mmCIF file of C-alpha atoms in Angstrom:
data_model
loop_
_atom_site.group_PDB
_atom_site.id
_atom_site.type_symbol
_atom_site.label_atom_id
_atom_site.label_comp_id
_atom_site.label_asym_id
_atom_site.label_seq_id
_atom_site.Cartn_x
_atom_site.Cartn_y
_atom_site.Cartn_z
ATOM 1 C CA UNK R 13 -83.392 -4.569 3.759
ATOM 2 C CA UNK R 14 -86.873 -3.719 5.010
ATOM 3 C CA UNK R 15 -87.987 -0.952 2.616
ATOM 4 C CA UNK R 16 -86.846 1.521 -0.054
ATOM 5 C CA UNK R 17 -86.163 5.252 -0.178
ATOM 6 C CA UNK R 18 -85.810 7.077 -3.515
ATOM 7 C CA UNK R 19 -84.025 10.434 -3.877
ATOM 8 C CA UNK R 20 -83.946 12.029 -7.332
ATOM 9 C CA UNK R 21 -80.971 14.275 -7.945
ATOM 10 C CA UNK R 22 -79.220 12.397 -5.156
ATOM 11 C CA UNK R 23 -75.754 12.154 -6.685
ATOM 12 C CA UNK R 24 -74.657 15.746 -5.993
ATOM 13 C CA UNK R 25 -75.475 18.886 -4.064
ATOM 14 C CA UNK R 26 -78.136 18.908 -1.395
ATOM 15 C CA UNK R 27 -79.615 15.636 -2.700
ATOM 16 C CA UNK R 28 -76.303 13.891 -2.034
ATOM 17 C CA UNK R 29 -76.124 15.199 1.528
ATOM 18 C CA UNK R 30 -79.771 14.305 2.064
ATOM 19 C CA UNK R 31 -79.003 10.747 0.948
ATOM 20 C CA UNK R 32 -76.135 10.550 3.450
ATOM 21 C CA UNK R 33 -78.417 11.637 6.290
ATOM 22 C CA UNK R 34 -81.171 9.212 5.314
ATOM 23 C CA UNK R 35 -78.756 6.305 4.819
ATOM 24 C CA UNK R 36 -77.394 6.955 8.297
ATOM 25 C CA UNK R 37 -80.901 7.216 9.787
ATOM 26 C CA UNK R 38 -82.249 4.159 7.949
ATOM 27 C CA UNK R 39 -79.397 1.609 7.727
ATOM 28 C CA UNK R 40 -81.897 -1.180 7.036
ATOM 29 C CA UNK R 41 -83.509 0.633 4.088
ATOM 30 C CA UNK R 42 -82.248 0.524 0.535
ATOM 31 C CA UNK R 43 -81.476 4.114 -0.455
ATOM 32 C CA UNK R 44 -81.635 4.686 -4.219
ATOM 33 C CA UNK R 45 -80.135 7.877 -5.606
ATOM 34 C CA UNK R 46 -81.322 8.575 -9.138
ATOM 35 C CA UNK R 47 -80.035 11.008 -11.733
ATOM 36 C CA UNK R 48 -78.805 11.105 -15.320
ATOM 37 C CA UNK R 49 -75.298 10.051 -14.262
ATOM 38 C CA UNK R 50 -73.132 9.222 -11.266
ATOM 39 C CA UNK R 51 -69.672 10.046 -12.566
ATOM 40 C CA UNK R 52 -68.276 10.581 -9.055
ATOM 41 C CA UNK R 53 -69.641 7.283 -7.712
ATOM 42 C CA UNK R 54 -71.807 9.056 -5.148
ATOM 43 C CA UNK R 55 -73.438 5.810 -4.029
ATOM 44 C CA UNK R 56 -70.077 4.177 -3.406
ATOM 45 C CA UNK R 57 -68.737 7.199 -1.545
ATOM 46 C CA UNK R 58 -71.748 7.243 0.795
ATOM 47 C CA UNK R 59 -71.400 3.526 1.500
ATOM 48 C CA UNK R 60 -67.692 3.946 2.255
ATOM 49 C CA UNK R 61 -68.323 6.992 4.428
ATOM 50 C CA UNK R 62 -70.897 5.192 6.553
ATOM 51 C CA UNK R 63 -69.399 1.719 6.407
ATOM 52 C CA UNK R 64 -72.676 0.450 4.959
ATOM 53 C CA UNK R 65 -73.888 -1.099 1.735
ATOM 54 C CA UNK R 66 -77.446 0.165 1.521
ATOM 55 C CA UNK R 67 -77.032 2.967 -1.067
ATOM 56 C CA UNK R 68 -77.363 2.264 -4.787
ATOM 57 C CA UNK R 69 -77.460 4.367 -7.949
ATOM 58 C CA UNK R 70 -79.984 4.071 -10.756
ATOM 59 C CA UNK R 71 -79.956 6.110 -13.931
ATOM 60 C CA UNK R 72 -82.994 8.360 -14.377
ATOM 61 C CA UNK R 73 -83.581 10.850 -17.191
ATOM 62 C CA UNK R 74 -86.600 12.895 -16.160
ATOM 63 C CA UNK R 75 -86.607 14.793 -19.456
ATOM 64 C CA UNK R 76 -87.864 11.673 -21.231
ATOM 65 C CA UNK R 77 -91.211 10.073 -20.488
ATOM 66 C CA UNK R 78 -90.078 6.791 -22.032
ATOM 67 C CA UNK R 79 -86.873 6.779 -19.977
ATOM 68 C CA UNK R 80 -88.848 7.527 -16.825
ATOM 69 C CA UNK R 81 -91.078 4.565 -17.606
ATOM 70 C CA UNK R 82 -88.009 2.413 -18.218
ATOM 71 C CA UNK R 83 -86.622 3.447 -14.833
ATOM 72 C CA UNK R 84 -89.803 2.271 -13.114
ATOM 73 C CA UNK R 85 -89.756 -0.985 -15.086
ATOM 74 C CA UNK R 86 -86.216 -1.671 -13.870
ATOM 75 C CA UNK R 87 -87.187 -0.580 -10.366
ATOM 76 C CA UNK R 88 -89.993 -3.114 -10.218
ATOM 77 C CA UNK R 89 -87.732 -5.823 -11.612
ATOM 78 C CA UNK R 90 -84.951 -5.126 -9.087
ATOM 79 C CA UNK R 91 -86.848 -3.992 -5.981
ATOM 80 C CA UNK R 92 -89.569 -5.961 -4.273
ATOM 81 C CA UNK R 93 -89.585 -3.814 -1.149
ATOM 82 C CA UNK R 94 -92.203 -1.166 -0.322
ATOM 83 C CA UNK R 95 -91.239 2.479 -0.810
ATOM 84 C CA UNK R 96 -91.518 4.520 2.366
ATOM 85 C CA UNK R 97 -90.019 7.810 1.148
ATOM 86 C CA UNK R 98 -90.105 9.550 -2.242
ATOM 87 C CA UNK R 99 -87.959 12.679 -2.471
ATOM 88 C CA UNK R 100 -88.428 14.570 -5.722
ATOM 89 C CA UNK R 101 -85.358 16.764 -5.556
ATOM 90 C CA UNK R 102 -83.866 16.867 -9.077
ATOM 91 C CA UNK R 103 -84.191 20.148 -10.947
ATOM 92 C CA UNK R 104 -82.591 22.221 -13.687
ATOM 93 C CA UNK R 105 -82.896 25.640 -15.230
ATOM 94 C CA UNK R 106 -82.100 26.703 -18.778
ATOM 95 C CA UNK R 107 -81.250 30.409 -18.758
ATOM 96 C CA UNK R 108 -81.205 30.940 -22.519
ATOM 97 C CA UNK R 109 -83.790 30.252 -25.218
ATOM 98 C CA UNK R 110 -86.589 27.732 -25.089
ATOM 99 C CA UNK R 111 -85.423 24.111 -25.230
ATOM 100 C CA UNK R 112 -87.620 21.086 -25.818
ATOM 101 C CA UNK R 113 -87.476 17.452 -24.774
ATOM 102 C CA UNK R 114 -87.726 14.506 -27.152
ATOM 103 C CA UNK R 115 -91.439 14.421 -26.266
ATOM 104 C CA UNK R 116 -91.877 18.031 -27.397
ATOM 105 C CA UNK R 117 -92.290 19.658 -23.964
ATOM 106 C CA UNK R 118 -90.412 22.712 -22.716
ATOM 107 C CA UNK R 119 -87.463 21.282 -20.781
ATOM 108 C CA UNK R 120 -87.722 23.193 -17.511
ATOM 109 C CA UNK R 121 -91.360 22.245 -17.048
ATOM 110 C CA UNK R 122 -90.724 18.687 -18.222
ATOM 111 C CA UNK R 123 -87.824 17.943 -15.880
ATOM 112 C CA UNK R 124 -88.868 19.910 -12.816
ATOM 113 C CA UNK R 125 -92.526 18.874 -12.892
ATOM 114 C CA UNK R 126 -93.711 16.452 -15.547
ATOM 115 C CA UNK R 127 -91.095 13.723 -15.116
ATOM 116 C CA UNK R 128 -91.556 13.679 -11.357
ATOM 117 C CA UNK R 129 -95.346 13.562 -11.666
ATOM 118 C CA UNK R 130 -95.109 10.564 -13.994
ATOM 119 C CA UNK R 131 -92.604 8.891 -11.679
ATOM 120 C CA UNK R 132 -94.944 9.282 -8.716
ATOM 121 C CA UNK R 133 -97.927 7.976 -10.645
ATOM 122 C CA UNK R 134 -96.101 4.887 -11.857
ATOM 123 C CA UNK R 135 -94.743 4.119 -8.390
ATOM 124 C CA UNK R 136 -97.996 4.489 -6.432
ATOM 125 C CA UNK R 137 -98.743 0.732 -6.537
ATOM 126 C CA UNK R 138 -95.366 0.158 -4.886
ATOM 127 C CA UNK R 139 -95.643 2.636 -2.019
ATOM 128 C CA UNK R 140 -95.789 1.318 1.533
ATOM 129 C CA UNK R 141 -99.001 1.721 3.499
ATOM 130 C CA UNK R 142 -97.306 4.651 5.233
ATOM 131 C CA UNK R 143 -95.241 6.782 2.862
ATOM 132 C CA UNK R 144 -93.763 10.274 2.772
ATOM 133 C CA UNK R 145 -93.473 12.357 -0.408
ATOM 134 C CA UNK R 146 -91.362 15.531 -0.384
ATOM 135 C CA UNK R 147 -91.126 17.874 -3.369
ATOM 136 C CA UNK R 148 -88.188 20.280 -3.547
ATOM 137 C CA UNK R 149 -89.593 23.620 -4.655
ATOM 138 C CA UNK R 150 -87.981 27.038 -4.165
ATOM 139 C CA UNK R 151 -88.709 30.354 -2.502
ATOM 140 C CA UNK R 152 -88.173 31.906 -5.916
ATOM 141 C CA UNK R 153 -91.721 30.831 -6.782
ATOM 142 C CA UNK R 154 -93.029 33.562 -4.460
ATOM 143 C CA UNK R 155 -92.793 37.173 -5.723
ATOM 144 C CA UNK R 156 -93.317 38.432 -2.155
ATOM 145 C CA UNK R 157 -89.924 37.040 -1.175
ATOM 146 C CA UNK R 158 -88.173 39.388 -3.629
ATOM 147 C CA UNK R 159 -85.418 36.910 -4.421
ATOM 148 C CA UNK R 160 -84.181 38.852 -7.437
ATOM 149 C CA UNK R 161 -85.506 36.200 -9.814
ATOM 150 C CA UNK R 162 -88.282 37.015 -12.307
ATOM 151 C CA UNK R 163 -91.774 36.527 -10.890
ATOM 152 C CA UNK R 164 -93.355 33.147 -11.536
ATOM 153 C CA UNK R 165 -96.276 33.333 -13.943
ATOM 154 C CA UNK R 166 -98.700 30.423 -14.247
ATOM 155 C CA UNK R 167 -101.133 30.685 -17.132
ATOM 156 C CA UNK R 168 -102.049 27.113 -17.989
ATOM 157 C CA UNK R 169 -100.119 23.855 -17.941
ATOM 158 C CA UNK R 170 -100.529 23.627 -21.703
ATOM 159 C CA UNK R 171 -98.887 27.031 -22.149
ATOM 160 C CA UNK R 172 -95.958 26.017 -19.935
ATOM 161 C CA UNK R 173 -95.495 22.749 -21.792
ATOM 162 C CA UNK R 174 -95.833 24.288 -25.260
ATOM 163 C CA UNK R 175 -95.010 28.012 -25.051
ATOM 164 C CA UNK R 176 -96.394 30.184 -27.809
ATOM 165 C CA UNK R 177 -96.593 33.865 -28.665
ATOM 166 C CA UNK R 178 -95.067 36.133 -26.040
ATOM 167 C CA UNK R 179 -94.340 33.165 -23.763
ATOM 168 C CA UNK R 180 -91.618 32.103 -26.187
ATOM 169 C CA UNK R 181 -89.706 35.222 -25.150
ATOM 170 C CA UNK R 182 -90.015 34.759 -21.394
ATOM 171 C CA UNK R 183 -86.567 34.600 -19.761
ATOM 172 C CA UNK R 184 -85.281 31.169 -18.846
ATOM 173 C CA UNK R 185 -85.058 32.140 -15.185
ATOM 174 C CA UNK R 186 -88.784 32.905 -15.210
ATOM 175 C CA UNK R 187 -89.496 29.489 -16.669
ATOM 176 C CA UNK R 188 -87.533 28.113 -13.711
ATOM 177 C CA UNK R 189 -89.428 30.096 -11.048
ATOM 178 C CA UNK R 190 -92.716 29.118 -12.673
ATOM 179 C CA UNK R 191 -91.688 25.458 -12.644
ATOM 180 C CA UNK R 192 -91.045 25.794 -8.925
ATOM 181 C CA UNK R 193 -94.554 27.242 -8.567
ATOM 182 C CA UNK R 194 -95.876 24.150 -10.357
ATOM 183 C CA UNK R 195 -94.091 22.005 -7.756
ATOM 184 C CA UNK R 196 -96.095 23.693 -4.995
ATOM 185 C CA UNK R 197 -99.353 23.661 -6.963
ATOM 186 C CA UNK R 198 -98.935 19.946 -7.647
ATOM 187 C CA UNK R 199 -98.120 19.174 -4.005
ATOM 188 C CA UNK R 200 -101.315 20.901 -2.872
ATOM 189 C CA UNK R 201 -103.412 19.130 -5.515
ATOM 190 C CA UNK R 202 -101.868 15.844 -4.416
ATOM 191 C CA UNK R 203 -102.617 16.570 -0.763
ATOM 192 C CA UNK R 204 -106.350 16.872 -1.435
ATOM 193 C CA UNK R 205 -106.315 13.443 -3.032
ATOM 194 C CA UNK R 206 -104.179 11.935 -0.290
ATOM 195 C CA UNK R 207 -106.562 13.342 2.318
ATOM 196 C CA UNK R 208 -109.382 11.417 0.636
ATOM 197 C CA UNK R 209 -107.292 8.228 0.753
ATOM 198 C CA UNK R 210 -106.418 8.730 4.421
ATOM 199 C CA UNK R 211 -110.072 9.188 5.276
ATOM 200 C CA UNK R 212 -111.107 5.989 3.491
ATOM 201 C CA UNK R 213 -110.814 3.031 5.893
ATOM 202 C CA UNK R 214 -110.928 0.631 2.958
ATOM 203 C CA UNK R 215 -107.708 2.063 1.515
ATOM 204 C CA UNK R 216 -105.588 1.815 4.664
ATOM 205 C CA UNK R 217 -103.031 4.219 3.243
ATOM 206 C CA UNK R 218 -101.327 6.925 5.255
ATOM 207 C CA UNK R 219 -99.467 8.922 2.622
ATOM 208 C CA UNK R 220 -98.326 12.478 3.333
ATOM 209 C CA UNK R 221 -96.749 15.183 1.181
ATOM 210 C CA UNK R 222 -94.726 18.323 1.839
ATOM 211 C CA UNK R 223 -93.110 20.988 -0.341
ATOM 212 C CA UNK R 224 -89.614 22.165 0.559
ATOM 213 C CA UNK R 225 -87.669 25.367 -0.057
ATOM 214 C CA UNK R 226 -83.952 24.664 0.421
ATOM 215 C CA UNK R 227 -83.100 28.349 0.114
ATOM 216 C CA UNK R 228 -80.329 29.601 -2.111
ATOM 217 C CA UNK R 229 -77.705 26.851 -2.266
ATOM 218 C CA UNK R 230 -74.578 27.974 -4.164
ATOM 219 C CA UNK R 231 -72.350 25.255 -5.515
ATOM 220 C CA UNK R 232 -75.079 22.881 -6.710
ATOM 221 C CA UNK R 233 -75.491 21.778 -10.325
ATOM 222 C CA UNK R 234 -78.421 24.123 -10.878
ATOM 223 C CA UNK R 235 -76.286 26.553 -12.903
ATOM 224 C CA UNK R 236 -74.690 23.936 -15.142
ATOM 225 C CA UNK R 237 -76.252 25.497 -18.240
ATOM 226 C CA UNK R 238 -75.376 29.088 -17.316
ATOM 227 C CA UNK R 239 -72.517 31.069 -18.845
ATOM 228 C CA UNK R 240 -68.911 30.455 -17.840
ATOM 229 C CA UNK R 241 -68.656 33.467 -15.520
ATOM 230 C CA UNK R 242 -71.890 32.626 -13.739
ATOM 231 C CA UNK R 243 -70.879 28.972 -13.361
ATOM 232 C CA UNK R 244 -67.517 29.974 -11.877
ATOM 233 C CA UNK R 245 -69.112 32.372 -9.390
ATOM 234 C CA UNK R 246 -71.820 29.877 -8.468
ATOM 235 C CA UNK R 247 -69.533 26.895 -7.949
ATOM 236 C CA UNK R 248 -66.245 28.461 -6.823
ATOM 237 C CA UNK R 249 -66.873 31.851 -5.241
ATOM 238 C CA UNK R 250 -70.294 32.022 -3.585
ATOM 239 C CA UNK R 251 -69.959 28.797 -1.524
ATOM 240 C CA UNK R 252 -66.953 30.357 0.219
ATOM 241 C CA UNK R 253 -68.742 33.537 1.318
ATOM 242 C CA UNK R 254 -72.003 32.159 2.755
ATOM 243 C CA UNK R 255 -71.837 34.194 6.010
ATOM 244 C CA UNK R 256 -71.451 37.398 3.993
ATOM 245 C CA UNK R 257 -74.337 36.460 1.714
ATOM 246 C CA UNK R 258 -76.556 35.686 4.700
ATOM 247 C CA UNK R 259 -75.747 39.071 6.264
ATOM 248 C CA UNK R 260 -76.110 41.144 3.101
ATOM 249 C CA UNK R 261 -78.663 39.282 0.999
ATOM 250 C CA UNK R 262 -80.851 36.833 2.933
ATOM 251 C CA UNK R 263 -80.634 34.482 5.911
ATOM 252 C CA UNK R 264 -82.175 31.792 3.672
ATOM 253 C CA UNK R 265 -78.838 30.932 2.054
ATOM 254 C CA UNK R 266 -77.264 27.612 2.946
ATOM 255 C CA UNK R 267 -74.583 25.135 2.076
ATOM 256 C CA UNK R 268 -75.598 21.974 0.247
ATOM 257 C CA UNK R 269 -74.928 19.989 3.413
ATOM 258 C CA UNK R 270 -77.174 22.222 5.531
ATOM 259 C CA UNK R 271 -80.079 22.088 3.095
ATOM 260 C CA UNK R 272 -79.580 18.376 2.497
ATOM 261 C CA UNK R 273 -79.903 17.684 6.194
ATOM 262 C CA UNK R 274 -83.043 19.815 6.347
ATOM 263 C CA UNK R 275 -84.556 17.874 3.447
ATOM 264 C CA UNK R 276 -83.771 14.592 5.214
ATOM 265 C CA UNK R 277 -85.303 15.996 8.400
ATOM 266 C CA UNK R 278 -88.520 16.897 6.579
ATOM 267 C CA UNK R 279 -88.657 13.424 5.067
ATOM 268 C CA UNK R 280 -87.850 11.387 8.141
ATOM 269 C CA UNK R 281 -88.247 13.232 11.424
ATOM 270 C CA UNK R 282 -91.049 11.823 13.548
ATOM 271 C CA UNK R 283 -92.222 15.311 14.552
ATOM 272 C CA UNK R 284 -93.214 16.288 11.004
ATOM 273 C CA UNK R 285 -93.762 13.194 8.863
ATOM 274 C CA UNK R 286 -97.369 12.957 10.042
ATOM 275 C CA UNK R 287 -98.129 16.479 8.797
ATOM 276 C CA UNK R 288 -99.277 16.903 5.221
ATOM 277 C CA UNK R 289 -99.939 19.621 2.690
ATOM 278 C CA UNK R 290 -97.495 22.115 4.215
ATOM 279 C CA UNK R 291 -94.723 24.225 2.698
ATOM 280 C CA UNK R 292 -91.406 24.426 4.503
ATOM 281 C CA UNK R 293 -88.598 26.944 4.301
ATOM 282 C CA UNK R 294 -85.811 24.807 5.676
ATOM 283 C CA UNK R 295 -87.248 23.384 8.898
ATOM 284 C CA UNK R 296 -89.998 25.965 9.381
ATOM 285 C CA UNK R 297 -93.450 25.676 7.843
ATOM 286 C CA UNK R 298 -94.498 28.954 6.247
ATOM 287 C CA UNK R 299 -97.040 30.218 3.752
ATOM 288 C CA UNK R 300 -96.172 29.726 0.112
ATOM 289 C CA UNK R 301 -97.096 32.298 -2.535
ATOM 290 C CA UNK R 302 -100.645 33.579 -2.822
ATOM 291 C CA UNK R 303 -100.891 32.145 -6.335
ATOM 292 C CA UNK R 304 -99.923 28.670 -5.140
ATOM 293 C CA UNK R 305 -103.209 28.408 -3.199
ATOM 294 C CA UNK R 306 -105.389 29.012 -6.266
ATOM 295 C CA UNK R 307 -107.300 25.773 -6.566
ATOM 296 C CA UNK R 308 -108.233 26.336 -10.214
ATOM 297 C CA UNK R 309 -104.543 26.424 -11.147
ATOM 298 C CA UNK R 310 -103.779 23.384 -9.001
ATOM 299 C CA UNK R 311 -106.492 21.414 -10.749
ATOM 300 C CA UNK R 312 -105.559 22.657 -14.216
ATOM 301 C CA UNK R 313 -102.014 21.408 -13.630
ATOM 302 C CA UNK R 314 -103.097 18.083 -12.131
ATOM 303 C CA UNK R 315 -105.670 17.222 -14.760
ATOM 304 C CA UNK R 316 -103.477 18.311 -17.680
ATOM 305 C CA UNK R 317 -100.602 16.243 -16.299
ATOM 306 C CA UNK R 318 -102.690 13.093 -15.972
ATOM 307 C CA UNK R 319 -104.105 13.478 -19.480
ATOM 308 C CA UNK R 320 -100.661 13.923 -21.006
ATOM 309 C CA UNK R 321 -98.627 11.253 -19.210
ATOM 310 C CA UNK R 322 -101.166 8.464 -18.742
ATOM 311 C CA UNK R 323 -101.456 5.809 -21.425
ATOM 312 C CA UNK R 324 -105.018 4.564 -21.668
ATOM 313 C CA UNK R 325 -108.066 4.578 -19.381
ATOM 314 C CA UNK R 326 -106.565 2.278 -16.731
ATOM 315 C CA UNK R 327 -103.568 4.554 -16.209
ATOM 316 C CA UNK R 328 -105.781 7.636 -16.186
ATOM 317 C CA UNK R 329 -107.778 6.121 -13.336
ATOM 318 C CA UNK R 330 -104.622 5.059 -11.484
ATOM 319 C CA UNK R 331 -102.813 8.360 -12.003
ATOM 320 C CA UNK R 332 -105.896 10.240 -10.801
ATOM 321 C CA UNK R 333 -105.657 8.136 -7.598
ATOM 322 C CA UNK R 334 -109.167 6.865 -8.259
ATOM 323 C CA UNK R 335 -107.930 3.276 -8.371
ATOM 324 C CA UNK R 336 -104.876 1.725 -6.767
ATOM 325 C CA UNK R 337 -103.620 -1.754 -7.544
#
């Protein structure tokens, strides 16, 4: 093996199909698919499908900061290869009342943003000199797209992490769309810092980042915490009527395989991996929401995240990308 690729949420849905495409494209890379469980032996099924042995599973619980740190500890112990691709694809929504992680953070924000941000920060010393980071966001973050989901509403990172007052009554689907907005805000804040690294000849690092909207992808595990009727429609009915949905609702509706291949394309196609700081709807770069370009919100999210996940001054400096070891 020559290098490593990490795909969170890679055991099912579009992440699984993305892992297949990347394993086929990079047979000499170790492809790690990470999620809370792999009950269907996704890694084994990909290896059997391709007649390869380069896909492995590692358990990752993004809702827990300590478990995320443990994942990286095991990663470093078991992998001595540089990481060329980081795909932050895992995500959940909790449609009912506010739920909290063991660390005391609202779960949607913690899993969809905070865990991934910590994972990136801990893995930066292990990235290859040229590396690609792709963050799976969602078109639902943009009110102009009129997706039918509640409009995203970013106040402060602290308010998203520890809702209070009226925010405690925000619908779970709005917490989801706002978490997808944080994905885009974080990607843009990261790009400014990566641009500084790329311009520094002493660093020698060519790291790029992109945000990705997979479209509406029925059949994925996103609705696992929804009611029984919604879960049945999402997993059993809607995947069978995609052409009708595209005609009546939106052309940005895809199967998990279609969106997975697009995610792999954005991560590994030579025509786009040199671009950075862009937002893609499938394979087309488009403008994200107006709010996502507000630098004050990008920086509020970035700085709050570093302060709350870093342990001590050395990690603060590393996580801020001011020092790299």
